[in-house]
Coordinates of C-alpha atoms and ligand atoms in Angstrom, one line a residue:
M1296 CA 69.4 -111.3 -147.7
R1297 CA 72.7 -109.4 -147.7
V1298 CA 73.0 -107.3 -150.9
G1299 CA 76.3 -105.9 -152.1
I1300 CA 76.3 -102.8 -154.3
L1301 CA 79.1 -101.4 -156.5
T1302 CA 79.5 -98.6 -159.1
G1303 CA 82.1 -99.3 -161.9
G1304 CA 83.5 -97.4 -164.9
G1305 CA 83.3 -93.7 -165.5
D1306 CA 81.2 -91.9 -163.0
C1307 CA 78.2 -89.9 -164.0
P1308 CA 75.4 -87.9 -162.3
G1309 CA 72.7 -90.1 -161.0
L1310 CA 74.9 -92.9 -159.4
N1311 CA 74.1 -91.7 -155.9
A1312 CA 70.4 -91.6 -156.7
A1313 CA 70.6 -95.2 -158.0
I1314 CA 72.4 -96.3 -154.8
R1315 CA 69.8 -94.6 -152.7
G1316 CA 67.0 -96.2 -154.6
A1317 CA 68.5 -99.7 -154.2
V1318 CA 69.3 -99.2 -150.5
Y1319 CA 65.8 -97.8 -149.6
R1320 CA 64.1 -100.6 -151.6
A1321 CA 66.3 -103.2 -149.8
R1322 CA 65.2 -101.7 -146.5
K1323 CA 61.6 -102.2 -147.5
Y1324 CA 62.3 -105.9 -148.0
G1325 CA 64.2 -106.1 -144.8
Y1326 CA 67.5 -106.8 -146.6
E1327 CA 70.9 -105.7 -145.4
T1328 CA 73.1 -103.7 -147.9
I1329 CA 76.8 -103.3 -148.0
G1330 CA 78.9 -101.2 -150.4
F1331 CA 82.0 -102.2 -152.3
R1332 CA 84.4 -99.3 -152.9
D1333 CA 85.8 -98.4 -156.3
G1334 CA 83.9 -100.7 -158.5
W1335 CA 85.1 -104.3 -159.1
K1336 CA 88.4 -103.4 -157.4
G1337 CA 86.6 -103.3 -154.0
A1338 CA 84.6 -106.4 -154.7
R1339 CA 87.8 -108.2 -155.7
D1340 CA 89.9 -106.9 -152.8
G1341 CA 87.2 -106.8 -150.1
L1342 CA 87.1 -103.0 -149.7
T1343 CA 83.6 -102.5 -148.2
M1344 CA 81.7 -99.7 -146.6
P1345 CA 78.4 -99.7 -144.6
L1346 CA 75.4 -98.5 -146.6
D1347 CA 72.3 -97.7 -144.6
A1348 CA 69.2 -95.8 -145.7
V1349 CA 69.4 -93.0 -143.0
G1350 CA 72.9 -91.9 -144.2
L1351 CA 71.7 -91.8 -147.8
A1352 CA 68.6 -89.6 -147.4
H1353 CA 70.0 -86.7 -149.5
A1354 CA 72.6 -88.7 -151.5
G1355 CA 70.7 -88.5 -154.7
L1356 CA 71.2 -84.8 -155.0
R1357 CA 74.9 -85.0 -155.6
G1358 CA 77.0 -86.0 -158.7
G1359 CA 79.8 -88.6 -158.6
T1360 CA 79.5 -91.8 -156.6
L1361 CA 79.8 -92.1 -152.9
L1362 CA 81.1 -95.6 -153.4
G1363 CA 83.9 -94.5 -155.6
S1364 CA 84.6 -96.1 -159.0
S1365 CA 87.4 -97.6 -161.1
R1366 CA 87.8 -99.2 -164.5
T1367 CA 89.0 -102.4 -162.9
N1368 CA 88.3 -105.6 -164.9
P1369 CA 88.0 -108.4 -162.3
F1370 CA 88.2 -111.1 -165.0
A1371 CA 91.3 -109.7 -166.7
Q1372 CA 93.3 -112.5 -164.9
E1373 CA 92.0 -115.7 -163.5
A1374 CA 93.7 -115.0 -160.1
D1375 CA 91.6 -111.8 -159.8
A1376 CA 88.4 -113.7 -160.7
E1377 CA 89.2 -116.2 -157.9
K1378 CA 89.8 -113.3 -155.4
L1379 CA 86.5 -111.8 -156.4
L1380 CA 84.6 -115.0 -155.9
A1381 CA 86.3 -115.6 -152.5
T1382 CA 85.5 -112.1 -151.4
L1383 CA 81.8 -112.5 -152.2
T1384 CA 81.7 -115.7 -150.2
R1385 CA 83.6 -114.2 -147.3
E1386 CA 81.3 -111.2 -147.2
R1387 CA 78.3 -113.5 -147.3
I1388 CA 76.9 -111.7 -150.3
D1389 CA 73.5 -113.2 -151.3
A1390 CA 73.2 -110.9 -154.3
L1391 CA 75.2 -108.2 -156.0
V1392 CA 73.9 -105.1 -157.7
A1393 CA 76.4 -103.9 -160.2
I1394 CA 75.8 -100.3 -161.5
G1395 CA 77.8 -99.4 -164.6
G1396 CA 78.1 -99.2 -168.4
D1397 CA 79.0 -102.0 -170.9
D1398 CA 82.3 -102.9 -169.2
T1399 CA 80.9 -103.2 -165.7
L1400 CA 77.8 -105.1 -167.0
S1401 CA 80.0 -107.5 -169.0
A1402 CA 81.9 -108.4 -165.8
A1403 CA 78.5 -108.9 -164.1
R1404 CA 77.5 -111.2 -167.0
E1405 CA 80.7 -113.2 -166.5
L1406 CA 80.0 -113.4 -162.7
H1407 CA 76.5 -114.7 -163.5
R1408 CA 78.0 -117.3 -165.9
R1409 CA 80.1 -118.5 -163.0
G1410 CA 77.0 -119.1 -161.0
R1411 CA 76.9 -116.0 -158.7
P1412 CA 73.7 -114.0 -158.1
V1413 CA 74.0 -110.6 -159.7
V1414 CA 71.7 -107.9 -161.2
G1415 CA 72.8 -104.9 -163.3
V1416 CA 71.8 -101.3 -163.5
P1417 CA 72.9 -99.4 -166.6
K1418 CA 74.5 -96.0 -166.3
T1419 CA 76.7 -93.9 -168.6
M1420 CA 76.8 -90.4 -170.0
D1421 CA 77.4 -92.0 -173.4
N1422 CA 73.8 -93.5 -173.5
D1423 CA 75.2 -96.5 -175.4
V1424 CA 74.0 -99.5 -173.4
G1425 CA 71.7 -101.8 -175.3
G1426 CA 68.4 -102.9 -174.0
T1427 CA 67.4 -99.6 -172.4
D1428 CA 65.8 -96.5 -173.9
W1429 CA 68.0 -94.1 -172.0
T1430 CA 70.8 -94.4 -169.4
F1431 CA 71.1 -91.9 -166.5
G1432 CA 74.0 -89.6 -166.7
F1433 CA 73.3 -88.8 -170.3
D1434 CA 70.7 -86.1 -169.7
S1435 CA 72.9 -84.3 -167.2
A1436 CA 76.0 -84.5 -169.3
S1437 CA 74.2 -83.3 -172.4
T1438 CA 72.6 -80.4 -170.5
V1439 CA 76.1 -79.3 -169.4
A1440 CA 77.4 -79.5 -173.0
M1441 CA 74.4 -77.6 -174.3
D1442 CA 75.1 -74.9 -171.8
A1443 CA 78.7 -74.7 -172.9
L1444 CA 77.5 -74.4 -176.5
E1445 CA 75.3 -71.5 -175.6
R1446 CA 78.2 -69.7 -173.9
L1447 CA 80.4 -70.3 -177.0
R1448 CA 77.6 -68.9 -179.2
D1449 CA 78.0 -65.5 -177.4
T1450 CA 81.7 -65.2 -178.3
A1451 CA 81.1 -66.7 -181.8
T1452 CA 78.5 -64.0 -182.4
S1453 CA 80.6 -61.1 -181.0
H1454 CA 83.7 -62.0 -182.9
H1455 CA 82.1 -63.4 -186.1
R1456 CA 83.9 -66.7 -185.7
A1457 CA 83.3 -70.4 -186.1
I1458 CA 83.7 -72.3 -182.8
V1459 CA 83.9 -76.0 -182.4
L1460 CA 82.8 -77.8 -179.2
E1461 CA 84.2 -81.3 -178.7
V1462 CA 82.1 -83.5 -176.5
M1463 CA 82.6 -87.0 -175.1
G1464 CA 80.5 -90.1 -175.8
R1465 CA 83.0 -92.7 -177.1
H1466 CA 81.9 -94.4 -180.2
A1467 CA 78.2 -93.3 -179.9
G1468 CA 77.1 -89.8 -180.9
W1469 CA 74.3 -89.4 -178.4
V1470 CA 75.9 -86.6 -176.4
A1471 CA 76.9 -84.7 -179.6
L1472 CA 73.4 -85.3 -181.1
A1473 CA 71.6 -84.0 -178.0
T1474 CA 74.0 -81.0 -177.6
G1475 CA 73.6 -80.1 -181.3
L1476 CA 69.9 -80.5 -181.4
G1477 CA 69.2 -78.9 -178.0
G1478 CA 71.7 -76.1 -178.5
A1479 CA 70.9 -75.4 -182.2
A1480 CA 74.4 -76.1 -183.6
D1481 CA 74.9 -75.4 -187.3
V1482 CA 76.8 -78.7 -187.8
T1483 CA 77.0 -81.8 -185.6
L1484 CA 79.5 -84.5 -186.3
V1485 CA 78.9 -88.0 -184.9
P1486 CA 80.8 -91.3 -185.1
E1487 CA 77.9 -93.0 -186.8
E1488 CA 78.5 -90.9 -190.0
T1489 CA 81.5 -90.7 -192.2
Y1490 CA 83.5 -87.5 -191.9
D1491 CA 82.7 -85.3 -194.9
E1492 CA 84.9 -82.2 -195.0
S1493 CA 83.4 -80.5 -198.1
S1494 CA 79.9 -80.7 -196.6
L1495 CA 81.2 -79.4 -193.2
L1496 CA 82.9 -76.4 -194.9
A1497 CA 79.9 -75.6 -197.0
H1498 CA 77.6 -75.6 -193.9
V1499 CA 80.0 -73.4 -191.9
K1500 CA 80.3 -70.9 -194.8
S1501 CA 76.5 -70.8 -195.2
A1502 CA 76.0 -70.3 -191.4
V1503 CA 78.5 -67.4 -191.3
A1504 CA 76.9 -65.9 -194.4
A1505 CA 73.5 -66.1 -192.9
R1506 CA 74.2 -65.3 -189.2
G1507 CA 77.8 -64.1 -189.0
C1508 CA 79.0 -67.1 -187.0
A1509 CA 79.0 -70.9 -186.9
L1510 CA 78.7 -73.4 -184.1
V1511 CA 79.9 -76.9 -184.7
V1512 CA 79.6 -79.8 -182.2
V1513 CA 82.0 -82.7 -182.6
S1514 CA 81.9 -86.1 -180.9
E1515 CA 85.3 -87.3 -179.6
G1516 CA 84.8 -90.6 -181.5
I1517 CA 84.5 -89.3 -185.1
D1518 CA 86.6 -91.2 -187.7
L1519 CA 88.9 -88.2 -188.4
P1520 CA 92.6 -89.0 -188.6
V1521 CA 94.3 -86.5 -186.2
S1522 CA 97.6 -84.8 -187.0
Q1523 CA 98.5 -83.3 -183.7
G1524 CA 96.7 -85.3 -181.0
S1525 CA 98.0 -88.5 -179.4
T1526 CA 96.3 -91.9 -179.3
G1527 CA 96.3 -91.6 -175.4
G1528 CA 96.7 -95.3 -174.5
Q1529 CA 94.0 -97.7 -173.3
D1530 CA 92.1 -98.5 -170.2
Q1531 CA 91.8 -102.0 -168.6
F1532 CA 88.9 -102.9 -170.9
G1533 CA 91.0 -102.0 -174.0
H1534 CA 89.3 -98.7 -174.8
E1535 CA 91.3 -96.0 -176.4
L1536 CA 91.2 -92.7 -174.5
L1537 CA 89.6 -90.7 -177.3
R1538 CA 89.7 -87.2 -175.9
E1539 CA 93.5 -87.3 -176.2
R1540 CA 93.1 -87.4 -180.0
G1541 CA 91.8 -83.8 -179.9
V1542 CA 89.4 -84.1 -182.9
G1543 CA 87.7 -80.8 -182.0
A1544 CA 90.9 -78.9 -182.4
E1545 CA 91.7 -80.7 -185.6
V1546 CA 88.2 -79.9 -187.1
A1547 CA 88.8 -76.2 -186.1
R1548 CA 92.1 -76.2 -187.9
R1549 CA 90.5 -77.6 -191.0
I1550 CA 87.6 -75.2 -191.0
E1551 CA 90.0 -72.2 -190.7
A1552 CA 92.3 -73.6 -193.4
G1553 CA 89.4 -74.5 -195.7
T1554 CA 87.2 -71.4 -195.3
G1555 CA 89.5 -68.6 -194.1
I1556 CA 87.0 -68.0 -191.2
E1557 CA 88.7 -67.4 -187.8
T1558 CA 87.9 -70.5 -185.8
R1559 CA 88.4 -71.6 -182.2
S1560 CA 87.7 -74.9 -180.4
A1561 CA 86.8 -75.9 -176.9
Q1562 CA 87.0 -79.3 -175.2
I1563 CA 84.9 -79.6 -172.0
G1564 CA 86.0 -83.1 -171.1
H1565 CA 85.1 -84.3 -167.6
I1566 CA 83.2 -81.1 -166.8
Q1567 CA 80.3 -83.0 -168.6
R1568 CA 80.4 -85.8 -166.1
G1569 CA 80.3 -83.8 -162.9
G1570 CA 77.7 -81.7 -161.0
P1571 CA 74.2 -82.5 -159.8
P1572 CA 72.0 -84.8 -161.8
T1573 CA 69.1 -83.3 -163.8
L1574 CA 65.6 -84.2 -162.6
F1575 CA 65.3 -86.7 -165.4
D1576 CA 68.4 -88.5 -164.3
R1577 CA 67.5 -88.4 -160.6
I1578 CA 64.1 -90.0 -161.3
L1579 CA 65.5 -92.6 -163.8
A1580 CA 68.4 -93.6 -161.5
T1581 CA 66.1 -93.9 -158.5
R1582 CA 63.7 -96.1 -160.4
L1583 CA 66.4 -98.4 -161.8
G1584 CA 68.2 -98.7 -158.4
A1585 CA 64.9 -99.7 -156.8
K1586 CA 64.0 -102.0 -159.7
A1587 CA 67.3 -103.9 -159.4
V1588 CA 66.5 -104.8 -155.8
D1589 CA 63.0 -105.9 -157.0
L1590 CA 64.8 -108.2 -159.4
V1591 CA 66.9 -109.5 -156.6
H1592 CA 63.8 -110.1 -154.5
E1593 CA 62.2 -112.0 -157.4
R1594 CA 65.5 -114.0 -157.7
R1595 CA 65.8 -112.9 -161.4
F1596 CA 69.6 -113.0 -161.4
G1597 CA 71.6 -112.4 -164.6
T1598 CA 69.2 -109.5 -165.5
V1599 CA 69.6 -105.8 -165.8
A1600 CA 67.0 -103.1 -164.8
V1601 CA 66.1 -101.0 -167.9
L1602 CA 63.8 -98.3 -169.1
R1603 CA 61.4 -99.3 -171.9
G1604 CA 59.0 -96.5 -172.8
E1605 CA 57.6 -95.4 -169.5
R1606 CA 58.2 -98.7 -167.7
V1607 CA 61.2 -100.1 -165.8
E1608 CA 61.7 -103.8 -166.5
G1609 CA 64.3 -106.5 -166.1
V1610 CA 65.9 -108.0 -169.2
A1611 CA 68.7 -110.6 -169.5
L1612 CA 72.2 -109.2 -169.3
E1613 CA 73.0 -111.4 -172.3
D1614 CA 70.4 -109.5 -174.4
A1615 CA 71.3 -106.0 -173.2
L1616 CA 75.0 -106.6 -174.0
K1617 CA 74.5 -108.0 -177.5
A1618 CA 75.4 -104.6 -179.2
P1619 CA 76.0 -101.1 -178.0
K1620 CA 73.2 -98.6 -178.8
T1621 CA 74.2 -96.0 -181.3
V1622 CA 72.4 -93.1 -183.0
D1623 CA 70.0 -94.5 -185.6
A1624 CA 68.9 -93.2 -189.0
A1625 CA 65.7 -91.5 -187.7
W1626 CA 67.7 -89.4 -185.2
L1627 CA 70.3 -88.5 -187.9
D1628 CA 67.4 -87.5 -190.2
L1629 CA 66.1 -85.1 -187.5
L1630 CA 69.6 -83.8 -186.9
H1631 CA 70.2 -82.9 -190.6
T1632 CA 66.8 -81.2 -190.8
F1633 CA 68.6 -78.3 -189.1
D1634 CA 71.9 -78.3 -191.1
A1635 CA 72.9 -74.7 -191.9
Ligands
F6P712 O1 82.3 -93.6 -170.9 C1 82.2 -92.4 -170.3 C2 83.3 -91.5 -170.8 O2 83.2 -90.2 -170.2 C3 83.5 -91.4 -172.3 O3 82.6 -90.5 -172.9 C4 84.9 -91.0 -172.4 O4 85.5 -91.3 -173.6 C5 85.6 -91.7 -171.3 O5 84.6 -92.0 -170.3 C6 86.7 -91.0 -170.5 O6 87.2 -91.9 -169.7 P1 88.2 -91.4 -168.4 O7 87.3 -90.8 -167.4 O8 88.8 -92.7 -168.0 O9 89.1 -90.4 -169.0

């Protein structure tokens, strides 16, 4: 078999470990592997690169993706879809492993609907792909954000200030939740809950009264109307670029205006997506990459390799993509146990 591999959408730590897992497992089956550069763009335009196990021995230690990535939607226009199908035929691809988030996996589902053999691997720092307990990239990104919060705590303590940290995550609050819980924030605002300013101000005041400072974590996707940020345009899949809204800075302005407490804000942006993967992400990505090739070997096309409890399994792409995974009531209950 000749197996094509691509990584699409926003990069995250763990992608190289997933590629390595897939390539080494393919070697075990005696399959050939070939990389497509820059996500669906490379698969559409025939941009390939050799992928062999020897060259990938240490690939899993690094962040980013050695294949490159893009937010190209190969089904945005029918002409692009035809180019993609022609490329897969010309490159003699017997099976494609598509590593990505909801958008990349939706394109994989469409490819499967058009009769091509494809298997998915979920990744994203947002942790919002359905069907899997966790996505790799999330643990690494949240660990970076938690470290940022701890650094901000030093300054907040020294200057008796409130400091707001804005984190990514799109319309799911997983990164904010993990950062707030792991880093002991006084308040954490997630998109799954309605913005409540009076409760926010009360918690900030009480934290400052008790400890002399307040740390607030804000997810970029909260439903706060922004006065100074821009809407930032959209990507090829129609997603608004949320960080351009600057909700963290807006929340800081509102805290200072509503409490009189000197307040600052920080937005760490893509710093969250870079750097070496954590151990958890290295292991998860390695397992899912290898599992994807097992699914190819079993000819279970139209599936995605997922983590369920301690096991990696294959589930139908159709099922995994039914709804994005957002923070549920039990997690919110735990989060609010620690409100200031
Ligand atoms: O989906 C991953 C993510 O990092 C989101 O958390 C964020 O909103 C978006 O990508 C940023 O996209 P870009 O890298 O295109 O600016």
